[in-house]
Structure formats: C-alpha cells, structure tokens
Amino acid sequence: LPAHHMVVAFDLGLLDYVHLNRAAVNTLADRIALATRQHIYGEPINGTGPRLVSIRHPDGDRSAIQVLFDRPINQAFNNYDNQFRVFEVRGSNLRVELPLRRVSRDQNPCAVRLTLYAPASAPLQVSYGQRVAPGLHMPLANVVKDADGLPAPRFGPLPVQD
C-alpha cells in the first residue's frame, strides 16, 4: 500500500505469549526509527531490510527452490532457525508439508536454496517466519537478515513458480 511500511518483529523475544520483552521493545523501536528515517524523511539508508522478490524452481529443478530477496543476505546458520516450510498442494484444500534436506544460502548472495529429498510431483508453496522461538525471552537469532542485521519479513504460503 502507498505510504505504508512494514517493520519486522517476528524474530524478537517475548515476555509472555503475546508481548515483547524489554530488549525486544528497544530493538523494535530502533527498527521503527530506521523505517521512519528512510520512508518519511527520505534519508538514503536501509530502513526495512530485505524484501522477497521471487520463489521459483531454479533451472526447472523441481527438487530445489530458490527464494530470492532484493539484497544480499546472511549465510544460513541453524537452517535459518527452521523458519522455511514447503508444502505440496494436493487438491483444492489439502497441503502436505515436505521435509527439507537442506536450507542454505544460494550461489546468488541474495537467495536461499531449499533442497527437497525428491523432486516435487505437485505444485509447491513456501512459507517463512511461521515458527516461534523455543521459549520465552528467546529471540530468533538466525533468521534471514541483510548486512545491516535487519530481518526479512514473514510470508506465505506462496506458490513456487516453475
């Protein structure tokens, strides 16, 4: 939407099952300030982090998925905190989650590569950022981030393009 901008918070630690803890509130305030500086005051800074560009099978390889962002991202550590999920679409309302063999940064420094155990035989969807930290007060430290440490937003499930 015009004049609307998103600040990512899903990776921040919680005080309880709803509210951010004090450290997370401070981090969120910093992120809001950066977004304001970029999008309201027009400063030439990175205020919102990486954004999704496309999700596709690279070179027609249906056993791999490339998730492309608009800028370089960090290396994969701990499978990006297991935030990527892949679903096979079977029928109109049935989605089956597929196990991932590997989650890594692609050869393209702006992309993540999701590798399946076998080529997909049905359409696929990908989601990111749907899982919460394993405990209260625990941030998700290993999510997709750009060089400035700003995280990519949650998305999906979205279709994989052939």
Short mmCIF file of C-alpha atoms in Angstrom, two decimals:
data_model
loop_
_atom_site.label_atom_id
_atom_site.label_comp_id
_atom_site.label_asym_id
_atom_site.label_seq_id
_atom_site.Cartn_x
_atom_site.Cartn_y
_atom_site.Cartn_z
CA LEU A 1 0.00 0.00 0.00
CA PRO A 2 1.25 3.51 -0.70
CA ALA A 3 2.58 5.34 2.39
CA HIS A 4 2.57 2.12 4.44
CA HIS A 5 5.74 0.33 5.52
CA MET A 6 6.36 -2.85 7.49
CA VAL A 7 8.79 -3.25 10.36
CA VAL A 8 9.65 -6.88 11.15
CA ALA A 9 9.13 -8.12 14.73
CA PHE A 10 8.52 -11.89 14.48
CA ASP A 11 12.14 -12.65 15.39
CA LEU A 12 12.07 -10.72 18.67
CA GLY A 13 11.88 -12.27 22.15
CA LEU A 14 8.62 -12.41 24.07
CA LEU A 15 7.81 -11.60 27.69
CA ASP A 16 4.78 -13.89 27.61
CA TYR A 17 2.96 -15.44 24.66
CA VAL A 18 1.79 -12.05 23.35
CA HIS A 19 4.02 -9.19 24.49
CA LEU A 20 7.60 -8.36 23.56
CA ASN A 21 10.20 -8.37 26.33
CA ARG A 22 12.07 -5.15 27.19
CA ALA A 23 15.09 -5.84 24.96
CA ALA A 24 12.76 -6.66 22.06
CA VAL A 25 10.80 -3.42 22.58
CA ASN A 26 14.06 -1.48 22.32
CA THR A 27 15.03 -3.33 19.13
CA LEU A 28 11.58 -2.72 17.63
CA ALA A 29 11.83 0.99 18.48
CA ASP A 30 15.19 1.14 16.67
CA ARG A 31 13.66 -0.57 13.62
CA ILE A 32 10.70 1.84 13.58
CA ALA A 33 13.12 4.77 13.77
CA LEU A 34 15.13 3.42 10.80
CA ALA A 35 11.98 2.90 8.72
CA THR A 36 10.80 6.41 9.59
CA ARG A 37 14.13 7.91 8.58
CA GLN A 38 14.05 6.11 5.22
CA HIS A 39 10.38 6.31 4.26
CA ILE A 40 9.17 9.51 5.96
CA TYR A 41 12.26 11.70 5.99
CA GLY A 42 13.71 10.29 2.76
CA GLU A 43 17.18 9.58 4.13
CA PRO A 44 19.26 7.30 1.89
CA ILE A 45 19.50 4.49 4.46
CA ASN A 46 18.33 0.89 4.77
CA GLY A 47 15.28 1.19 6.99
CA THR A 48 13.38 -2.01 6.36
CA GLY A 49 15.75 -4.85 5.45
CA PRO A 50 15.50 -7.46 2.69
CA ARG A 51 12.24 -7.99 0.83
CA LEU A 52 11.02 -11.02 -1.11
CA VAL A 53 11.41 -10.84 -4.90
CA SER A 54 10.51 -14.35 -6.14
CA ILE A 55 10.15 -18.03 -5.29
CA ARG A 56 10.99 -20.42 -8.10
CA HIS A 57 12.50 -23.74 -9.12
CA PRO A 58 15.99 -22.84 -10.38
CA ASP A 59 16.62 -24.09 -13.92
CA GLY A 60 13.46 -26.23 -13.76
CA ASP A 61 14.90 -28.39 -10.95
CA ARG A 62 11.80 -29.48 -9.01
CA SER A 63 13.94 -30.82 -6.15
CA ALA A 64 15.17 -27.30 -5.34
CA ILE A 65 13.57 -23.95 -4.61
CA GLN A 66 15.27 -20.56 -4.81
CA VAL A 67 13.86 -17.83 -2.56
CA LEU A 68 15.20 -14.54 -3.90
CA PHE A 69 15.44 -11.31 -1.88
CA ASP A 70 16.19 -7.79 -3.10
CA ARG A 71 19.63 -7.56 -1.46
CA PRO A 72 22.41 -9.83 -0.17
CA ILE A 73 21.58 -11.88 2.91
CA ASN A 74 23.49 -13.65 5.65
CA GLN A 75 24.80 -17.20 5.43
CA ALA A 76 22.47 -19.93 6.69
CA PHE A 77 23.13 -20.93 10.28
CA ASN A 78 20.90 -23.47 12.01
CA ASN A 79 18.81 -23.64 8.79
CA TYR A 80 17.72 -20.03 9.37
CA ASP A 81 16.14 -21.18 12.66
CA ASN A 82 13.95 -23.62 10.67
CA GLN A 83 11.69 -20.81 9.52
CA PHE A 84 11.23 -22.09 5.94
CA ARG A 85 8.44 -24.59 5.28
CA VAL A 86 7.49 -26.22 1.98
CA PHE A 87 4.04 -27.61 1.22
CA GLU A 88 2.88 -29.80 -1.63
CA VAL A 89 -0.58 -28.79 -2.83
CA ARG A 90 -2.83 -31.80 -3.31
CA GLY A 91 -6.34 -30.95 -4.35
CA SER A 92 -8.13 -27.71 -3.61
CA ASN A 93 -7.61 -27.50 0.17
CA LEU A 94 -5.04 -30.14 1.07
CA ARG A 95 -1.45 -29.13 1.76
CA VAL A 96 1.16 -31.62 2.92
CA GLU A 97 4.38 -30.33 4.48
CA LEU A 98 7.51 -31.77 2.88
CA PRO A 99 10.72 -32.36 4.83
CA LEU A 100 13.70 -30.28 3.74
CA ARG A 101 17.00 -31.96 3.06
CA ARG A 102 18.94 -28.73 3.27
CA VAL A 103 18.45 -24.99 3.74
CA SER A 104 21.40 -22.89 2.61
CA ARG A 105 22.28 -19.60 1.05
CA ASP A 106 22.25 -19.99 -2.72
CA GLN A 107 25.20 -19.25 -5.02
CA ASN A 108 23.39 -15.96 -5.55
CA PRO A 109 24.15 -13.99 -2.35
CA CYS A 110 20.59 -12.60 -2.42
CA ALA A 111 18.90 -16.02 -2.31
CA VAL A 112 18.16 -19.01 -0.11
CA ARG A 113 18.15 -22.50 -1.62
CA LEU A 114 15.71 -25.05 -0.23
CA THR A 115 16.60 -28.61 -1.24
CA LEU A 116 13.97 -31.36 -1.10
CA TYR A 117 14.65 -35.08 -0.72
CA ALA A 118 12.94 -35.80 -4.05
CA PRO A 119 11.59 -33.79 -6.99
CA ALA A 120 8.09 -32.44 -6.39
CA SER A 121 5.30 -34.05 -8.39
CA ALA A 122 2.65 -31.45 -7.48
CA PRO A 123 2.60 -27.65 -7.14
CA LEU A 124 4.50 -26.31 -4.13
CA GLN A 125 4.07 -23.43 -1.70
CA VAL A 126 6.68 -21.89 0.62
CA SER A 127 6.23 -20.03 3.88
CA TYR A 128 8.76 -18.26 6.05
CA GLY A 129 8.64 -16.98 9.60
CA GLN A 130 5.75 -19.00 10.93
CA ARG A 131 7.54 -20.69 13.84
CA VAL A 132 8.13 -19.06 17.22
CA ALA A 133 11.27 -19.21 19.37
CA PRO A 134 11.62 -22.33 21.53
CA GLY A 135 11.00 -20.40 24.77
CA LEU A 136 10.01 -17.06 26.21
CA HIS A 137 12.63 -14.28 26.16
CA MET A 138 14.39 -16.10 23.28
CA PRO A 139 14.82 -14.17 20.04
CA LEU A 140 15.25 -15.99 16.73
CA ALA A 141 18.88 -15.10 16.11
CA ASN A 142 19.46 -16.96 12.84
CA VAL A 143 16.72 -15.67 10.56
CA VAL A 144 17.33 -14.21 7.09
CA LYS A 145 18.99 -10.81 7.53
CA ASP A 146 20.79 -8.28 5.37
CA ALA A 147 24.25 -6.81 6.00
CA ASP A 148 22.77 -4.26 8.41
CA GLY A 149 21.20 -7.01 10.52
CA LEU A 150 17.61 -6.21 9.54
CA PRO A 151 15.44 -9.33 9.11
CA ALA A 152 13.26 -10.34 6.17
CA PRO A 153 9.50 -10.30 6.87
CA ARG A 154 7.29 -13.35 7.25
CA PHE A 155 5.44 -14.55 4.16
CA GLY A 156 3.32 -17.31 2.78
CA PRO A 157 2.41 -19.82 1.98
CA LEU A 158 3.13 -18.55 -1.52
CA PRO A 159 3.31 -20.57 -4.77
CA VAL A 160 6.61 -21.68 -6.26
CA GLN A 161 6.97 -20.60 -9.89
CA ASP A 162 8.25 -23.10 -12.46
#
